[in-house]
Amino acid sequence: MTTKEKPRGLTFSEEGHRYYLDGVRTTSVTTILSGGIPKAMLPAWYARTTAEEAWELRHLSDRDAFIAAAKDAPNQQRDKAGVRGTAVHALAEKIIYGTPVDVPDELYPYVDGYVRFLDSFHVNPVLIERTVAHRGLGYAGRFDAIAELPTLHGSDPVMVDIKTSNGVYRETKAQCAAYSLADFYVEDDAPAVEIQLPEIQATYVAHVTPEGTFLHPLARSRTEILEHFEVFRAAHSIYKFGLAKHKVLDALPYPATEFEAAS
């Protein structure tokens, strides 16, 4: 009997959006944060989006069709934003290196603002779109950019996360800290070669919007990154605790009565 050797390295499967470290499925940073940090505004957004869609569909007489369409409205809106975000990220990855790109008309305001941001802050790319992992905590993820921002940090490497969402949210501090303090990163064409990350000195969000790209500080120092990493650790613990939430524990047996003990 022959045993199949496990693949070495850190890889990502597009099917199911999953990371694997040495052939073993590894939890993503964003999954941990979704399960470990409550998003207080999300239920209200789901309710509002569903209600707005219900109003638009009020002419429907088919009850089941009405419910299905209204219920799916938040997913449709989220997926549409996700497609736009993916497209902007793909363009940003090329633009930061000065690669010419063809920009669809609907994305031009985003790209134009991003180019202005790169020029204004004299952004110098160090590493763009790399996959990282932490063996101790068992997580993986992919950061957007490690770069130099000479006007803010001189030649020190900083992490810049690109967001196209409606706002910038605090859990991104923990997300960037998890990427910054990962054990290693890999190149896409050499997933088994573990490379040490540069020592990140600060983290930022580049919020790419139709009105322009705005730079938001997350951690202004290495010390703050370490503080944000403790938040990630706490979220990781809560996430792991939540994995067992559906497990039914065995009930304790009733103590024996005097009569039962005598018999």
Coordinates of C-alpha atoms in Angstrom, one line a residue, residues 8-158:
R8 CA 4.0 21.2 0.5
G9 CA 3.4 24.9 0.6
L10 CA 0.7 27.6 0.9
T11 CA -1.9 27.5 -1.9
F12 CA -5.3 29.1 -2.6
S13 CA -8.2 27.4 -4.3
E14 CA -10.6 29.6 -6.2
E15 CA -13.3 26.9 -5.7
G16 CA -14.8 27.7 -2.4
H17 CA -12.2 30.5 -1.8
R18 CA -10.0 28.3 0.5
Y19 CA -6.4 28.4 1.6
Y20 CA -4.4 25.2 2.1
L21 CA -1.1 24.9 4.1
D22 CA 0.8 21.7 3.3
G23 CA -2.5 20.2 2.0
V24 CA -4.5 21.1 5.1
R25 CA -7.3 23.6 4.9
T26 CA -6.5 26.8 6.7
T27 CA -8.9 29.5 7.9
S28 CA -8.7 32.9 6.2
V29 CA -8.2 36.1 8.1
T30 CA -11.5 37.5 6.9
T31 CA -13.4 34.4 8.0
I32 CA -11.9 34.6 11.4
L33 CA -12.9 38.3 11.7
S34 CA -16.4 37.7 10.4
G35 CA -16.9 35.0 13.1
G36 CA -15.1 36.8 15.9
I37 CA -16.1 40.5 15.6
P38 CA -19.8 41.3 15.5
K39 CA -20.8 43.8 12.7
A40 CA -23.3 45.9 14.5
M41 CA -24.5 47.7 11.4
L42 CA -25.0 44.6 9.2
P43 CA -28.4 43.5 10.5
A44 CA -29.8 47.1 10.0
W45 CA -28.3 47.1 6.4
Y46 CA -29.9 43.7 5.6
A47 CA -33.3 44.9 6.9
R48 CA -33.2 48.2 5.0
T49 CA -32.0 46.6 1.8
T50 CA -34.7 43.9 2.0
A51 CA -37.4 46.5 2.8
E52 CA -36.3 48.7 -0.1
E53 CA -36.5 45.8 -2.5
A54 CA -39.9 44.8 -1.1
W55 CA -41.2 48.3 -1.9
E56 CA -39.9 48.0 -5.5
L57 CA -41.6 44.6 -5.8
R58 CA -44.9 45.5 -4.3
H59 CA -46.7 44.9 -7.6
L60 CA -45.9 41.2 -7.5
S61 CA -48.9 39.0 -6.7
D62 CA -47.0 35.8 -6.4
R63 CA -46.2 35.5 -2.7
D64 CA -43.3 33.0 -3.0
A65 CA -41.6 35.0 -5.8
F66 CA -42.0 38.2 -3.8
I67 CA -40.4 36.7 -0.7
A68 CA -37.6 35.1 -2.6
A69 CA -36.7 38.3 -4.5
A70 CA -36.9 40.5 -1.4
K71 CA -34.9 38.1 0.7
D72 CA -32.1 37.8 -1.9
A73 CA -31.7 41.6 -2.4
P74 CA -28.8 42.0 0.1
N75 CA -26.9 39.2 -1.5
Q76 CA -27.4 40.7 -5.0
Q77 CA -26.2 44.1 -3.8
R78 CA -23.2 42.6 -1.9
D79 CA -22.2 40.5 -5.0
K80 CA -22.4 43.5 -7.3
A81 CA -20.2 45.5 -5.0
G82 CA -17.8 42.5 -4.8
V83 CA -17.5 42.3 -8.6
R84 CA -16.7 46.0 -8.7
G85 CA -14.1 45.7 -5.9
T86 CA -12.4 42.8 -7.6
A87 CA -12.1 44.7 -10.8
V88 CA -10.7 47.8 -9.0
H89 CA -8.2 45.6 -7.2
A90 CA -7.0 44.0 -10.4
L91 CA -6.5 47.4 -12.0
A92 CA -4.8 48.8 -8.9
E93 CA -2.3 45.9 -8.9
K94 CA -1.1 46.9 -12.4
I95 CA -1.3 50.7 -12.0
I96 CA 0.9 50.8 -8.9
Y97 CA 3.7 49.4 -11.1
G98 CA 3.0 51.8 -13.9
T99 CA 1.5 49.2 -16.2
P100 CA -0.9 50.7 -18.9
V101 CA -4.5 49.5 -18.4
D102 CA -7.8 49.7 -20.2
V103 CA -10.3 51.2 -17.8
P104 CA -14.1 50.7 -18.3
D105 CA -16.0 53.9 -18.2
E106 CA -17.9 52.9 -15.0
L107 CA -14.6 52.4 -13.2
Y108 CA -12.8 55.5 -14.4
P109 CA -13.6 57.7 -11.4
Y110 CA -12.2 55.0 -9.1
V111 CA -9.0 54.6 -11.1
D112 CA -8.5 58.3 -11.6
G113 CA -8.6 59.0 -7.9
Y114 CA -6.3 56.0 -7.2
V115 CA -3.7 57.4 -9.6
R116 CA -3.9 60.8 -7.9
F117 CA -3.3 59.1 -4.6
L118 CA -0.3 57.2 -5.8
D119 CA 1.2 60.4 -7.3
S120 CA 0.4 62.6 -4.3
F121 CA 1.9 60.3 -1.7
H122 CA 4.8 59.1 -4.0
V123 CA 3.9 55.5 -3.3
N124 CA 6.7 53.1 -3.9
P125 CA 5.6 49.4 -4.1
V126 CA 7.5 46.8 -2.2
L127 CA 5.3 43.7 -2.4
I128 CA 1.9 43.6 -4.1
E129 CA -0.8 40.9 -3.6
R130 CA 1.0 38.2 -1.7
T131 CA -0.4 35.3 0.3
V132 CA 0.7 34.9 3.9
A133 CA 0.2 32.4 6.7
H134 CA 0.7 32.0 10.4
R135 CA 1.4 28.4 11.5
G136 CA 0.9 29.0 15.2
L137 CA -2.6 30.4 15.0
G138 CA -3.4 28.5 11.8
Y139 CA -4.6 31.3 9.4
A140 CA -3.8 32.6 5.9
G141 CA -4.8 35.5 3.8
R142 CA -3.7 37.8 1.0
F143 CA -2.7 41.4 1.5
D144 CA -3.0 44.1 -1.1
A145 CA 0.2 46.1 -0.8
I146 CA 3.4 46.7 1.2
A147 CA 4.8 50.0 0.1
E148 CA 6.9 52.9 1.1
L149 CA 5.1 56.2 1.8
P150 CA 8.1 58.6 1.8
T151 CA 6.2 61.7 2.9
L152 CA 4.9 59.8 6.0
H153 CA 7.4 57.1 6.9
G154 CA 10.5 57.6 4.8
S155 CA 11.8 54.2 3.5
D156 CA 10.0 52.2 6.2
P157 CA 7.7 49.5 4.8
V158 CA 4.0 50.0 5.6

